[in-house]
């Protein structure tokens, strides 16, 4: 934990260089309440974080399947609009929606999944045909390709074209096998363009880096040379991060280092070695623009899900349910009205009382209690 405190101080010291893109009740009672109102009475929406709230790894936690089922009617149709608002990612939203549907036992649309890298699609027109590098676990290149980018290489594949770019490659058999497979799967790209001579126009950190040492080395090579590793020092191409989370709650009992920690490591090394400071843009919570986007998505859901109470604005309240005070709760506070924050003790936060720096509007143990509280607060009457 001392190490995380040091990282948080380091994060605060670099903010001037950061360009930011724009009461638990009776559960059986609530299950009857859901069937009591027609859809047009719902004047609220919900945004759920995933890791530490809905899932831990691939395991549902906090009664999340039961909680989500309360948001549907007997036929399986969604009655109350909600989205998943997560800084995680690494796979396309459609694939994540399918995975969540299987794990949680409810039908989930791709449009209900907002990941940290979802805003990257807004940059497609700028870099549509340019060579870009996608960094991270999962399928980062596929994510960017599905957004419409036409010339994408994962950092795994890109590094495989440069002999000796990673001085530790000989000790990483798993990396060699992965890179070899990816390279053979894209021979058409290799025939058309030689990545070694083509300038990288932008780098997107889509998800958590798997190999910090290799990725930091290769990114320094790309960013310091204007996108042409091995050449002279030149102007830096744009660098984008899907989020700036220092830590997150994984399967291990204590928090794990996240993308924000990777960013600090990269920035510290880059600024020490090269003459110009690293420039970058970070997306993800707690940026207010992420919450505004969630509002827009909730409003654009099919009419069978979201009936507007008036023509100007359909929601009186939007609930953010999260486990990370500095990310979820801070983000809802920055976004302002109509956001109402609910902090769970099922992930990063485990305190008895409210968080002292980023206090939530309500603190509960689990997401199931959070949904119970919301339905109670929205005064849904039982059906007789």
Tab-separated table of C-alpha atoms in Angstrom:
chain	number	residue	atom	x	y	z
A	1	UNK	CA	0.000	0.000	0.000
A	2	UNK	CA	2.942	2.335	0.650
A	3	UNK	CA	3.928	1.834	-2.977
A	4	UNK	CA	0.452	2.824	-4.178
A	5	UNK	CA	0.645	5.990	-2.047
A	6	UNK	CA	3.892	6.899	-3.776
A	7	UNK	CA	2.296	6.298	-7.163
A	8	UNK	CA	-0.662	8.490	-6.269
A	9	UNK	CA	1.692	11.327	-5.354
A	10	UNK	CA	3.474	10.861	-8.657
A	11	UNK	CA	0.152	10.959	-10.493
A	12	UNK	CA	-0.787	14.237	-8.815
A	13	UNK	CA	2.560	15.805	-9.728
A	14	UNK	CA	2.042	15.160	-13.453
A	15	UNK	CA	-1.508	16.440	-13.793
A	16	UNK	CA	-0.226	19.686	-15.295
A	17	UNK	CA	0.994	17.709	-18.320
A	18	UNK	CA	-2.141	15.616	-18.652
A	19	UNK	CA	-4.487	16.580	-21.437
A	20	UNK	CA	-7.899	15.221	-20.503
A	21	UNK	CA	-10.294	14.454	-23.342
A	22	UNK	CA	-13.179	15.892	-23.194
A	23	UNK	CA	-30.517	1.312	2.692
A	24	UNK	CA	-30.714	-2.293	2.064
A	25	UNK	CA	-34.316	-3.578	2.265
A	26	UNK	CA	-36.265	-6.816	2.121
A	27	UNK	CA	-35.334	-8.421	-1.166
A	28	UNK	CA	-38.607	-10.280	-1.693
A	29	UNK	CA	-40.436	-6.959	-1.311
A	30	UNK	CA	-38.306	-5.405	-4.052
A	31	UNK	CA	-38.861	-8.308	-6.394
A	32	UNK	CA	-42.615	-7.555	-6.190
A	33	UNK	CA	-41.991	-3.828	-6.635
A	34	UNK	CA	-40.345	-4.312	-10.006
A	35	UNK	CA	-43.501	-5.792	-11.466
A	36	UNK	CA	-45.631	-2.967	-10.097
A	37	UNK	CA	-44.836	-0.100	-12.450
A	38	UNK	CA	-44.984	0.291	-16.192
A	39	UNK	CA	-41.823	1.329	-17.985
A	40	UNK	CA	-42.902	4.926	-18.503
A	41	UNK	CA	-42.722	5.536	-14.718
A	42	UNK	CA	-38.942	5.032	-14.640
A	43	UNK	CA	-37.257	8.424	-14.549
A	44	UNK	CA	-33.820	7.120	-13.585
A	45	UNK	CA	-30.889	5.292	-15.099
A	46	UNK	CA	-28.047	3.259	-13.626
A	47	UNK	CA	-24.367	2.934	-14.482
A	48	UNK	CA	-22.553	-0.089	-13.052
A	49	UNK	CA	-18.829	-0.473	-12.724
A	50	UNK	CA	-17.798	-4.081	-13.425
A	51	UNK	CA	-14.593	-5.130	-11.648
A	52	UNK	CA	-15.117	-5.192	-7.890
A	53	UNK	CA	-18.856	-4.495	-8.231
A	54	UNK	CA	-20.380	-6.990	-10.678
A	55	UNK	CA	-17.491	-9.413	-11.101
A	56	UNK	CA	-14.201	-10.428	-9.573
A	57	UNK	CA	-12.326	-12.016	-12.415
A	58	UNK	CA	-15.049	-14.034	-14.152
A	59	UNK	CA	-17.019	-14.709	-10.954
A	60	UNK	CA	-20.199	-12.743	-10.170
A	61	UNK	CA	-20.068	-11.072	-6.733
A	62	UNK	CA	-22.377	-9.200	-4.391
A	63	UNK	CA	-25.549	-10.851	-5.699
A	64	UNK	CA	-25.036	-9.175	-9.082
A	65	UNK	CA	-27.071	-11.688	-11.167
A	66	UNK	CA	-30.065	-11.302	-8.827
A	67	UNK	CA	-29.658	-7.519	-8.780
A	68	UNK	CA	-29.658	-7.223	-12.557
A	69	UNK	CA	-32.641	-9.547	-12.952
A	70	UNK	CA	-34.690	-7.056	-10.914
A	71	UNK	CA	-34.239	-4.608	-13.752
A	72	UNK	CA	-36.140	-6.875	-16.190
A	73	UNK	CA	-39.771	-7.961	-16.389
A	74	UNK	CA	-41.087	-11.523	-16.400
A	75	UNK	CA	-40.656	-11.803	-20.167
A	76	UNK	CA	-36.975	-10.857	-19.970
A	77	UNK	CA	-37.470	-7.348	-21.372
A	78	UNK	CA	-35.465	-4.581	-19.766
A	79	UNK	CA	-37.640	-2.191	-17.768
A	80	UNK	CA	-35.099	0.147	-16.208
A	81	UNK	CA	-32.271	1.563	-18.372
A	82	UNK	CA	-28.727	0.797	-17.321
A	83	UNK	CA	-25.213	0.599	-18.732
A	84	UNK	CA	-21.898	-0.865	-17.670
A	85	UNK	CA	-19.420	1.980	-17.274
A	86	UNK	CA	-15.961	0.497	-16.849
A	87	UNK	CA	-12.392	1.618	-17.358
A	88	UNK	CA	-11.519	-1.944	-18.286
A	89	UNK	CA	-11.447	-3.351	-21.770
A	90	UNK	CA	-9.299	-5.187	-24.277
A	91	UNK	CA	-12.126	-6.827	-26.248
A	92	UNK	CA	-14.850	-5.345	-28.485
A	93	UNK	CA	-18.002	-4.157	-26.744
A	94	UNK	CA	-20.075	-6.779	-28.590
A	95	UNK	CA	-17.889	-9.600	-27.271
A	96	UNK	CA	-17.917	-8.182	-23.746
A	97	UNK	CA	-21.706	-7.934	-23.838
A	98	UNK	CA	-21.943	-11.608	-24.845
A	99	UNK	CA	-19.556	-12.622	-22.049
A	100	UNK	CA	-21.493	-10.614	-19.454
A	101	UNK	CA	-24.807	-12.063	-20.623
A	102	UNK	CA	-23.521	-15.608	-20.071
A	103	UNK	CA	-21.958	-14.840	-16.692
A	104	UNK	CA	-24.916	-12.880	-15.313
A	105	UNK	CA	-27.851	-14.682	-16.933
A	106	UNK	CA	-29.505	-11.617	-18.469
A	107	UNK	CA	-29.597	-10.293	-22.046
A	108	UNK	CA	-27.146	-7.423	-22.485
A	109	UNK	CA	-26.762	-5.260	-25.589
A	110	UNK	CA	-23.393	-4.148	-26.944
A	111	UNK	CA	-24.633	-0.557	-26.646
A	112	UNK	CA	-24.952	-1.053	-22.878
A	113	UNK	CA	-21.209	-1.692	-22.531
A	114	UNK	CA	-19.045	1.444	-22.267
A	115	UNK	CA	-15.370	0.578	-21.836
A	116	UNK	CA	-12.354	2.758	-21.195
A	117	UNK	CA	-11.352	2.656	-24.857
A	118	UNK	CA	-14.853	3.244	-26.270
A	119	UNK	CA	-14.092	6.976	-26.897
A	120	UNK	CA	-11.237	5.963	-29.208
A	121	UNK	CA	-13.772	5.457	-31.985
A	122	UNK	CA	-14.181	9.262	-32.052
A	123	UNK	CA	-10.633	9.512	-33.417
A	124	UNK	CA	-11.240	7.148	-36.317
A	125	UNK	CA	-11.635	9.873	-38.935
A	126	UNK	CA	-8.295	11.381	-37.937
A	127	UNK	CA	-6.304	8.149	-38.116
A	128	UNK	CA	-8.500	5.906	-40.274
A	129	UNK	CA	-5.831	4.975	-42.831
A	130	UNK	CA	-2.710	5.763	-40.802
A	131	UNK	CA	-0.512	3.171	-39.124
A	132	UNK	CA	-1.423	3.007	-35.443
A	133	UNK	CA	-0.165	0.739	-32.670
A	134	UNK	CA	-2.568	-0.833	-30.160
A	135	UNK	CA	-1.175	-1.826	-26.759
A	136	UNK	CA	-2.594	-4.131	-24.105
A	137	UNK	CA	-4.020	-7.469	-23.084
A	138	UNK	CA	-6.831	-9.194	-24.931
A	139	UNK	CA	-7.414	-8.147	-28.528
A	140	UNK	CA	-6.376	-4.488	-28.772
A	141	UNK	CA	-5.862	-4.490	-32.537
A	142	UNK	CA	-9.255	-6.108	-33.119
A	143	UNK	CA	-10.885	-3.477	-30.897
A	144	UNK	CA	-9.410	-0.665	-32.974
A	145	UNK	CA	-10.230	-2.399	-36.252
A	146	UNK	CA	-13.879	-2.744	-35.243
A	147	UNK	CA	-13.928	0.992	-34.538
A	148	UNK	CA	-13.015	1.520	-38.204
A	149	UNK	CA	-9.234	1.964	-38.101
A	150	UNK	CA	-7.837	0.270	-41.205
A	151	UNK	CA	-4.092	0.043	-40.513
A	152	UNK	CA	-3.653	-1.347	-36.995
A	153	UNK	CA	-0.931	-3.499	-35.489
A	154	UNK	CA	-0.775	-4.773	-31.944
A	155	UNK	CA	2.458	-3.922	-30.173
A	156	UNK	CA	3.169	-7.679	-30.042
A	157	UNK	CA	3.140	-7.937	-33.807
A	158	UNK	CA	4.841	-4.599	-34.398
A	159	UNK	CA	7.774	-5.495	-32.125
A	160	UNK	CA	8.192	-8.822	-33.927
A	161	UNK	CA	9.282	-7.001	-37.106
A	162	UNK	CA	12.274	-5.353	-35.387
A	163	UNK	CA	15.150	-7.670	-34.587
A	164	UNK	CA	16.665	-7.022	-31.148
A	165	UNK	CA	14.235	-4.203	-30.295
A	166	UNK	CA	13.518	-6.097	-27.092
A	167	UNK	CA	16.883	-7.087	-25.578
A	168	UNK	CA	15.138	-9.586	-23.283
A	169	UNK	CA	13.168	-11.344	-25.999
A	170	UNK	CA	15.329	-14.476	-25.878
A	171	UNK	CA	14.185	-15.063	-22.296
A	172	UNK	CA	10.495	-14.746	-23.146
A	173	UNK	CA	9.438	-17.933	-24.903
A	174	UNK	CA	5.768	-17.112	-24.390
A	175	UNK	CA	6.290	-13.790	-26.179
A	176	UNK	CA	8.060	-15.410	-29.098
A	177	UNK	CA	5.271	-17.926	-29.571
A	178	UNK	CA	2.585	-15.235	-29.406
A	179	UNK	CA	4.372	-12.868	-31.759
A	180	UNK	CA	5.105	-15.663	-34.218
A	181	UNK	CA	1.440	-16.639	-34.378
A	182	UNK	CA	0.251	-13.063	-34.818
A	183	UNK	CA	2.796	-12.307	-37.499
A	184	UNK	CA	1.868	-15.369	-39.546
A	185	UNK	CA	-1.810	-14.459	-39.245
A	186	UNK	CA	-1.287	-11.109	-41.001
A	187	UNK	CA	1.003	-11.925	-43.917
A	188	UNK	CA	-1.163	-9.836	-46.225
A	189	UNK	CA	-0.368	-6.735	-44.193
A	190	UNK	CA	3.330	-7.653	-44.297
A	191	UNK	CA	3.278	-7.934	-48.105
A	192	UNK	CA	1.568	-4.589	-48.561
A	193	UNK	CA	3.582	-2.523	-46.095
A	194	UNK	CA	6.855	-2.891	-44.285
A	195	UNK	CA	6.127	-1.692	-40.724
A	196	UNK	CA	9.828	-1.012	-40.176
A	197	UNK	CA	9.805	1.777	-42.768
A	198	UNK	CA	6.258	3.063	-42.209
A	199	UNK	CA	5.784	5.894	-39.748
A	200	UNK	CA	3.597	5.231	-36.713
A	201	UNK	CA	1.124	8.094	-36.554
A	202	UNK	CA	-0.433	7.340	-33.134
A	203	UNK	CA	-0.282	4.915	-30.220
A	204	UNK	CA	-3.359	3.734	-28.318
A	205	UNK	CA	-3.003	1.988	-24.950
A	206	UNK	CA	-6.244	0.039	-25.149
A	207	UNK	CA	-5.871	-2.146	-22.050
A	208	UNK	CA	-3.308	-3.099	-19.408
A	209	UNK	CA	0.142	-3.871	-20.754
A	210	UNK	CA	1.145	-7.525	-20.484
A	211	UNK	CA	4.906	-6.995	-20.844
A	212	UNK	CA	5.917	-3.723	-19.208
A	213	UNK	CA	9.641	-3.955	-19.994
A	214	UNK	CA	9.125	-4.640	-23.711
A	215	UNK	CA	6.254	-2.209	-24.127
A	216	UNK	CA	8.031	0.685	-22.387
A	217	UNK	CA	11.131	0.100	-24.515
A	218	UNK	CA	9.201	-0.068	-27.797
A	219	UNK	CA	6.988	2.902	-26.919
A	220	UNK	CA	10.058	4.988	-26.090
A	221	UNK	CA	11.495	4.018	-29.484
A	222	UNK	CA	8.285	4.988	-31.299
A	223	UNK	CA	7.515	8.169	-29.407
A	224	UNK	CA	11.037	9.634	-29.378
A	225	UNK	CA	11.672	9.209	-33.121
A	226	UNK	CA	8.476	10.519	-34.624
A	227	UNK	CA	7.170	6.997	-35.153
A	228	UNK	CA	10.258	5.482	-36.793
A	229	UNK	CA	12.176	3.325	-34.259
A	230	UNK	CA	15.932	3.341	-34.701
A	231	UNK	CA	15.988	6.757	-36.377
A	232	UNK	CA	16.978	10.168	-35.042
A	233	UNK	CA	15.099	12.022	-32.300
A	234	UNK	CA	12.002	13.722	-33.682
A	235	UNK	CA	8.589	15.080	-32.700
A	236	UNK	CA	6.337	12.765	-30.695
A	237	UNK	CA	3.274	11.189	-32.291
A	238	UNK	CA	0.015	11.321	-30.271
A	239	UNK	CA	-0.338	8.915	-27.350
A	240	UNK	CA	-3.728	7.927	-25.908
A	241	UNK	CA	-4.581	5.968	-22.748
A	242	UNK	CA	-7.963	4.324	-22.223
A	243	UNK	CA	-7.840	5.168	-18.511
A	244	UNK	CA	-5.515	6.405	-15.787
A	245	UNK	CA	-6.375	3.988	-12.954
A	246	UNK	CA	-3.483	3.505	-10.578
A	247	UNK	CA	-4.949	0.293	-9.205
A	248	UNK	CA	-7.932	-2.036	-9.387
A	249	UNK	CA	-9.367	-4.982	-7.484
A	250	UNK	CA	-8.492	-8.291	-9.124
A	251	UNK	CA	-8.550	-11.837	-7.797
A	252	UNK	CA	-5.626	-11.199	-5.430
A	253	UNK	CA	-6.694	-9.937	-1.962
A	254	UNK	CA	-4.992	-6.543	-2.390
A	255	UNK	CA	-5.162	-4.082	-5.265
A	256	UNK	CA	-3.202	-4.638	-8.485
A	257	UNK	CA	-1.348	-1.952	-10.464
A	258	UNK	CA	-3.350	-0.566	-13.364
A	259	UNK	CA	-2.849	1.454	-16.526
A	260	UNK	CA	-2.178	4.641	-14.582
A	261	UNK	CA	0.811	2.976	-12.935
A	262	UNK	CA	2.090	1.886	-16.348
A	263	UNK	CA	1.676	5.448	-17.592
A	264	UNK	CA	3.703	6.785	-14.633
A	265	UNK	CA	6.491	4.286	-15.328
A	266	UNK	CA	6.581	5.161	-19.037
A	267	UNK	CA	6.463	8.891	-18.386
A	268	UNK	CA	9.172	8.785	-15.722
A	269	UNK	CA	11.573	6.884	-17.958
A	270	UNK	CA	10.792	8.911	-21.075
A	271	UNK	CA	11.249	12.255	-19.301
A	272	UNK	CA	14.552	11.099	-17.809
A	273	UNK	CA	16.015	9.862	-21.101
A	274	UNK	CA	14.695	12.279	-23.739
A	275	UNK	CA	14.816	16.100	-23.936
A	276	UNK	CA	11.072	16.729	-24.258
A	277	UNK	CA	8.428	15.725	-21.727
A	278	UNK	CA	5.971	13.007	-22.693
A	279	UNK	CA	2.624	14.279	-23.926
A	280	UNK	CA	-0.501	12.140	-23.708
A	281	UNK	CA	-4.276	12.155	-23.469
A	282	UNK	CA	-6.133	9.984	-20.949
A	283	UNK	CA	-9.761	8.922	-21.169
A	284	UNK	CA	-11.901	6.927	-18.723
A	285	UNK	CA	-13.445	7.705	-15.367
A	286	UNK	CA	-13.318	10.099	-13.510
A	287	UNK	CA	-13.397	12.402	-16.545
A	288	UNK	CA	-16.804	14.152	-16.685
A	289	UNK	CA	-16.970	13.547	-20.439
A	290	UNK	CA	-17.244	9.802	-19.767
A	291	UNK	CA	-20.323	10.345	-17.604
A	292	UNK	CA	-21.844	12.681	-20.174
A	293	UNK	CA	-21.354	9.983	-22.783
A	294	UNK	CA	-23.071	7.475	-20.470
A	295	UNK	CA	-26.053	9.853	-20.217
A	296	UNK	CA	-26.227	10.016	-24.005
A	297	UNK	CA	-26.072	6.250	-24.341
A	298	UNK	CA	-28.856	5.796	-21.791
A	299	UNK	CA	-31.021	8.260	-23.705
A	300	UNK	CA	-30.343	6.511	-27.010
A	301	UNK	CA	-31.333	3.040	-25.854
A	302	UNK	CA	-34.376	1.570	-27.632
A	303	UNK	CA	-37.729	3.095	-26.662
A	304	UNK	CA	-38.841	-0.191	-25.118
A	305	UNK	CA	-36.054	0.316	-22.599
A	306	UNK	CA	-36.093	4.055	-22.101
A	307	UNK	CA	-39.349	6.033	-22.182
A	308	UNK	CA	-38.771	9.759	-21.907
A	309	UNK	CA	-40.664	11.509	-19.122
A	310	UNK	CA	-40.321	14.771	-21.067
A	311	UNK	CA	-38.863	15.889	-24.361
A	312	UNK	CA	-35.968	17.822	-22.848
A	313	UNK	CA	-34.463	15.263	-20.492
A	314	UNK	CA	-35.707	11.789	-19.529
A	315	UNK	CA	-33.946	11.286	-16.182
A	316	UNK	CA	-34.389	12.869	-12.786
A	317	UNK	CA	-31.525	10.805	-11.347
A	318	UNK	CA	-28.609	8.834	-12.711
A	319	UNK	CA	-26.943	6.375	-10.312
A	320	UNK	CA	-23.262	5.469	-10.436
A	321	UNK	CA	-22.494	2.230	-8.560
A	322	UNK	CA	-18.774	1.688	-8.066
A	323	UNK	CA	-16.105	0.382	-5.726
A	324	UNK	CA	-13.330	2.908	-6.385
A	325	UNK	CA	-13.778	6.261	-4.602
A	326	UNK	CA	-11.167	8.177	-6.620
A	327	UNK	CA	-12.558	6.934	-9.936
A	328	UNK	CA	-16.273	6.089	-9.681
A	329	UNK	CA	-17.381	8.379	-6.864
A	330	UNK	CA	-15.096	11.252	-7.795
A	331	UNK	CA	-16.268	10.978	-11.385
A	332	UNK	CA	-19.956	11.150	-10.445
A	333	UNK	CA	-19.211	14.179	-8.235
A	334	UNK	CA	-17.367	15.927	-11.072
A	335	UNK	CA	-20.209	15.188	-13.468
A	336	UNK	CA	-22.679	16.865	-11.091
A	337	UNK	CA	-26.448	16.710	-11.355
A	338	UNK	CA	-28.288	14.426	-11.909
A	339	UNK	CA	-25.611	11.907	-10.804
A	340	UNK	CA	-26.015	10.134	-7.448
A	341	UNK	CA	-23.086	8.001	-6.282
A	342	UNK	CA	-23.282	4.647	-4.467
A	343	UNK	CA	-20.068	3.131	-3.120
A	344	UNK	CA	-19.818	-0.618	-2.521
A	345	UNK	CA	-17.451	-2.375	-0.130
A	346	UNK	CA	-16.938	-5.283	-2.526
A	347	UNK	CA	-13.799	-4.100	-4.325
A	348	UNK	CA	-11.185	-1.389	-3.883
A	349	UNK	CA	-13.109	0.270	-1.033
A	350	UNK	CA	-13.483	-1.795	2.136
A	351	UNK	CA	-13.931	0.929	4.773
A	352	UNK	CA	-16.521	0.866	7.509
A	353	UNK	CA	-17.555	4.482	7.026
A	354	UNK	CA	-17.722	6.691	3.958
A	355	UNK	CA	-14.537	7.588	2.128
A	356	UNK	CA	-12.952	10.705	3.708
A	357	UNK	CA	-11.717	12.329	0.481
A	358	UNK	CA	-14.302	11.181	-2.064
A	359	UNK	CA	-17.478	10.563	-0.015
A	360	UNK	CA	-20.361	8.885	-1.800
A	361	UNK	CA	-24.035	9.777	-1.497
A	362	UNK	CA	-24.657	6.247	-0.185
A	363	UNK	CA	-22.421	3.397	0.995
A	364	UNK	CA	-23.554	-0.255	0.842
A	365	UNK	CA	-21.901	-3.645	1.048
A	366	UNK	CA	-22.930	-5.058	-2.328
A	367	UNK	CA	-24.410	-4.153	-5.689
A	368	UNK	CA	-27.572	-6.067	-4.747
A	369	UNK	CA	-28.075	-3.716	-1.804
A	370	UNK	CA	-27.429	-0.779	-4.111
A	371	UNK	CA	-30.168	-1.840	-6.526
A	372	UNK	CA	-32.532	-2.470	-3.601
A	373	UNK	CA	-31.839	1.047	-2.353
A	374	UNK	CA	-32.447	2.596	-5.788
A	375	UNK	CA	-35.804	0.876	-6.253
A	376	UNK	CA	-36.821	1.902	-2.741
A	377	UNK	CA	-35.718	5.505	-3.290
A	378	UNK	CA	-37.629	5.668	-6.558
A	379	UNK	CA	-40.773	4.703	-4.538
A	380	UNK	CA	-42.028	1.859	-6.692
A	381	UNK	CA	-45.311	0.606	-5.279
A	382	UNK	CA	-46.014	-3.131	-4.859
A	383	UNK	CA	-48.367	-4.816	-7.283
A	384	UNK	CA	-51.562	-6.256	-5.804
